[in-house]
Coordinates of C-alpha atoms in Angstrom, one line a residue:
Chain A
K1139 CA -77.2 -4.4 -48.1
Q1140 CA -75.3 -5.4 -51.2
E1141 CA -73.8 -8.8 -51.1
V1142 CA -71.5 -10.3 -53.8
T1143 CA -71.0 -14.0 -54.2
Q1144 CA -68.6 -15.9 -56.4
I1145 CA -69.1 -19.5 -57.5
P1146 CA -67.2 -21.8 -57.6
A1147 CA -64.8 -20.9 -54.8
A1148 CA -62.1 -23.0 -56.5
L1149 CA -61.7 -24.5 -59.9
S1150 CA -59.0 -26.8 -61.4
V1151 CA -59.0 -27.4 -65.2
P1152 CA -56.6 -28.7 -67.8
E1153 CA -54.9 -26.3 -70.1
G1154 CA -56.9 -25.4 -73.2
E1155 CA -60.3 -25.4 -71.7
N1156 CA -62.8 -22.6 -72.0
L1157 CA -64.2 -21.7 -68.6
V1158 CA -66.7 -19.4 -66.9
L1159 CA -66.5 -17.8 -63.6
N1160 CA -69.6 -16.5 -61.9
C1161 CA -70.4 -13.4 -59.9
S1162 CA -73.8 -12.7 -58.3
F1163 CA -74.9 -9.5 -56.5
T1164 CA -78.1 -8.9 -54.6
D1165 CA -78.8 -5.2 -55.4
S1166 CA -79.1 -4.4 -59.1
A1167 CA -78.6 -0.7 -58.6
I1168 CA -74.9 -0.7 -59.4
Y1169 CA -72.7 1.9 -61.1
N1170 CA -70.2 -0.6 -62.5
L1171 CA -68.7 -4.0 -62.0
Q1172 CA -65.0 -4.7 -62.1
W1173 CA -63.1 -8.0 -62.5
F1174 CA -59.7 -8.4 -60.9
R1175 CA -56.9 -11.0 -60.9
Q1176 CA -54.8 -11.6 -57.8
D1177 CA -51.6 -13.7 -57.8
P1178 CA -50.6 -15.2 -54.4
G1179 CA -49.1 -12.6 -52.1
K1180 CA -49.6 -9.8 -54.6
G1181 CA -52.0 -6.9 -55.2
L1182 CA -55.0 -6.9 -57.5
T1183 CA -54.8 -6.3 -61.3
S1184 CA -57.8 -4.8 -63.0
L1185 CA -58.9 -7.0 -65.9
L1186 CA -62.2 -5.6 -67.1
L1187 CA -64.7 -3.0 -66.0
I1188 CA -68.3 -3.0 -67.2
Q1189 CA -70.5 0.1 -66.7
S1190 CA -74.1 -0.4 -65.7
S1191 CA -75.3 0.6 -69.1
Q1192 CA -73.1 -2.0 -70.9
R1193 CA -73.7 -5.7 -71.4
E1194 CA -70.1 -6.9 -72.0
Q1195 CA -66.5 -6.0 -72.3
T1196 CA -63.7 -8.0 -74.0
S1197 CA -59.9 -8.0 -73.6
G1198 CA -57.9 -10.6 -75.4
R1199 CA -59.0 -14.0 -74.3
L1200 CA -61.3 -12.5 -71.6
N1201 CA -64.9 -11.6 -71.9
A1202 CA -67.1 -10.3 -69.1
S1203 CA -70.8 -10.0 -69.3
L1204 CA -73.3 -8.1 -67.1
D1205 CA -77.0 -8.8 -66.6
K1206 CA -78.1 -6.3 -64.0
S1207 CA -81.7 -7.4 -63.9
S1208 CA -80.7 -10.9 -62.7
G1209 CA -77.8 -9.6 -60.6
R1210 CA -75.2 -11.6 -62.5
S1211 CA -71.9 -11.2 -64.2
T1212 CA -69.7 -13.9 -65.8
L1213 CA -66.0 -13.9 -66.8
Y1214 CA -65.3 -16.1 -69.7
I1215 CA -61.7 -17.2 -70.2
A1216 CA -61.0 -18.8 -73.6
A1217 CA -58.3 -21.4 -74.2
S1218 CA -57.0 -21.3 -70.6
Q1219 CA -53.3 -21.4 -69.9
P1220 CA -51.2 -22.3 -66.8
G1221 CA -50.4 -18.6 -66.5
D1222 CA -54.1 -17.9 -65.9
S1223 CA -53.8 -19.6 -62.5
A1224 CA -54.7 -17.0 -59.9
T1225 CA -57.6 -15.8 -57.8
Y1226 CA -60.3 -13.9 -59.7
L1227 CA -62.4 -11.3 -57.8
C1228 CA -65.4 -9.4 -58.9
A1229 CA -66.5 -6.1 -57.2
V1230 CA -69.5 -3.9 -57.7
K1231 CA -69.7 -0.2 -57.2
R1232 CA -72.9 1.5 -56.2
N1233 CA -73.3 5.3 -56.5
T1234 CA -71.4 5.7 -53.2
D1235 CA -67.6 5.5 -53.4
K1236 CA -67.2 1.9 -52.1
L1237 CA -66.5 -1.2 -54.0
I1238 CA -68.1 -4.4 -52.6
F1239 CA -65.9 -7.4 -53.3
G1240 CA -66.8 -11.0 -53.7
T1241 CA -64.7 -13.7 -52.0
G1242 CA -63.1 -14.8 -55.2
T1243 CA -62.6 -17.9 -57.3
R1244 CA -59.2 -19.6 -57.1
L1245 CA -58.3 -21.0 -60.5
Q1246 CA -55.7 -23.5 -61.2
V1247 CA -54.9 -24.4 -64.8
F1248 CA -52.6 -27.5 -65.1
P1249 CA -50.5 -28.5 -68.2
Chain B
D850 CA -50.3 3.1 -67.1
V851 CA -51.4 3.9 -63.6
K852 CA -48.7 3.2 -61.1
V853 CA -49.5 2.7 -57.4
T854 CA -46.6 2.0 -55.1
Q855 CA -46.5 1.0 -51.4
S856 CA -43.6 1.7 -49.1
S857 CA -42.9 -1.9 -48.1
R858 CA -43.7 -5.4 -49.4
Y859 CA -43.1 -7.0 -46.0
L860 CA -43.1 -5.5 -42.5
V861 CA -42.6 -7.0 -39.1
K862 CA -43.5 -4.9 -36.1
R863 CA -44.0 -5.4 -32.4
T864 CA -47.2 -5.0 -30.4
G865 CA -47.7 -1.5 -29.3
E866 CA -45.5 0.1 -32.0
K867 CA -46.8 2.9 -34.2
V868 CA -46.8 1.8 -37.8
F869 CA -46.9 3.9 -40.9
L870 CA -47.9 2.4 -44.3
E871 CA -47.5 4.7 -47.3
C872 CA -49.0 4.7 -50.7
V873 CA -48.0 6.8 -53.6
Q874 CA -49.7 7.2 -57.0
D875 CA -48.5 8.9 -60.1
M876 CA -51.8 9.4 -62.0
D877 CA -53.3 12.5 -60.3
H878 CA -56.3 10.5 -59.1
E879 CA -58.6 12.2 -56.6
N880 CA -59.6 9.1 -54.7
M881 CA -57.4 6.8 -52.6
F882 CA -58.3 3.8 -50.5
W883 CA -56.9 1.5 -47.9
Y884 CA -58.1 -2.1 -47.6
R885 CA -57.0 -5.1 -45.6
Q886 CA -57.3 -8.6 -46.9
D887 CA -57.7 -11.6 -44.7
P888 CA -58.4 -15.3 -45.5
G889 CA -62.1 -16.0 -45.4
L890 CA -63.0 -12.4 -44.9
G891 CA -62.0 -10.9 -48.3
L892 CA -61.2 -7.3 -48.8
R893 CA -62.5 -4.8 -46.3
L894 CA -62.3 -1.1 -46.6
I895 CA -60.5 0.7 -43.8
Y896 CA -60.5 4.4 -44.9
F897 CA -60.7 6.3 -48.1
S898 CA -60.0 9.9 -49.2
Y899 CA -61.6 11.8 -52.1
D900 CA -59.4 14.9 -51.8
V901 CA -56.4 16.3 -50.0
K902 CA -57.0 16.5 -46.3
M903 CA -60.3 14.7 -46.7
K904 CA -61.0 11.3 -45.3
E905 CA -63.9 9.0 -44.8
K906 CA -64.3 5.9 -42.6
G907 CA -64.8 2.6 -44.3
D908 CA -66.1 -0.5 -42.8
I909 CA -63.4 -1.2 -40.2
P910 CA -61.6 2.0 -39.2
E911 CA -61.1 1.1 -35.5
G912 CA -57.4 1.1 -34.6
Y913 CA -56.4 3.0 -37.7
S914 CA -56.0 6.6 -38.8
V915 CA -55.0 8.1 -42.2
S916 CA -53.3 11.2 -43.5
R917 CA -53.5 12.8 -46.9
E918 CA -51.3 15.9 -47.0
K919 CA -50.6 15.7 -50.8
K920 CA -52.8 14.4 -53.6
E921 CA -50.4 11.6 -54.6
R922 CA -49.8 10.3 -51.1
F923 CA -52.1 8.5 -48.7
S924 CA -50.8 7.1 -45.4
L925 CA -52.3 4.5 -43.1
I926 CA -51.3 4.7 -39.5
L927 CA -51.7 2.0 -36.9
E928 CA -51.6 4.0 -33.7
S929 CA -50.6 1.0 -31.5
A930 CA -50.2 -2.2 -33.4
S931 CA -51.9 -5.3 -32.2
T932 CA -51.6 -8.9 -33.3
N933 CA -55.1 -8.8 -34.8
Q934 CA -53.8 -6.2 -37.3
T935 CA -51.5 -8.8 -38.9
S936 CA -52.8 -8.8 -42.5
M937 CA -52.2 -7.9 -46.1
Y938 CA -52.8 -4.2 -46.6
L939 CA -53.7 -2.9 -50.1
C940 CA -53.9 0.6 -51.3
A941 CA -56.0 1.6 -54.4
T942 CA -56.7 4.7 -56.4
A943 CA -59.5 5.8 -58.7
S944 CA -60.4 8.9 -60.7
W945 CA -63.7 10.7 -61.0
G946 CA -65.1 10.3 -64.4
T947 CA -67.1 7.8 -66.4
T948 CA -65.4 4.7 -65.3
Y949 CA -64.1 5.1 -61.8
E950 CA -61.9 2.1 -62.3
Q951 CA -59.8 1.2 -59.2
Y952 CA -56.1 0.4 -59.5
F953 CA -54.3 -1.4 -56.7
G954 CA -50.7 -1.3 -55.4
P955 CA -48.7 -4.5 -54.8
G956 CA -49.7 -4.8 -51.1
T957 CA -47.8 -4.8 -47.8
R958 CA -47.8 -7.9 -45.7
L959 CA -47.7 -6.7 -42.1
T960 CA -46.9 -9.1 -39.3
V961 CA -47.4 -7.9 -35.7
T962 CA -45.6 -10.0 -33.1

């Protein structure tokens, strides 16, 4: 059974720091991995999607990497800003239709 | 951009009522999903649909049913609402193809009293 773990559960950093969020999964047979952002009381916003054949994806200050063999993905946020404060979720998709979600990392960036 | 809308942001219902939550998408995606999100439990899949009139049970279908009469619309039905169904409900869509990226609606916070 696929399990997805995110560490740390919470993170508080000063503005301007570069930071790394981690996502681990137990079954390397994935179709893709997706990173989401969720603001309090809101829906999920898709940030990046990495296909199983890819190693990384970049969007602006965000970079996500994927190492299937070790069952890990990282989300790198450069030059963090208070507006980056949110919960970040990763989710893996196997060849079935379901996404399996991690429990998230709650990020706070203070001025 | 994909747009996924949900009929209500906040909803308060009484125990035993029949509750309808509606999700509409404008991107012609084949696949639609209903999740619920609870603190400490994360997102859990209730039902999904890969085509009109098709539905599949997710991880926690008990107490729920769904309807997909049109491609753009996917409804979640609570047959007889109970207090343990108080939760945030999230709809999502995805298209077949190379990425199968999921897009979410804004969520409905349902309170059952």
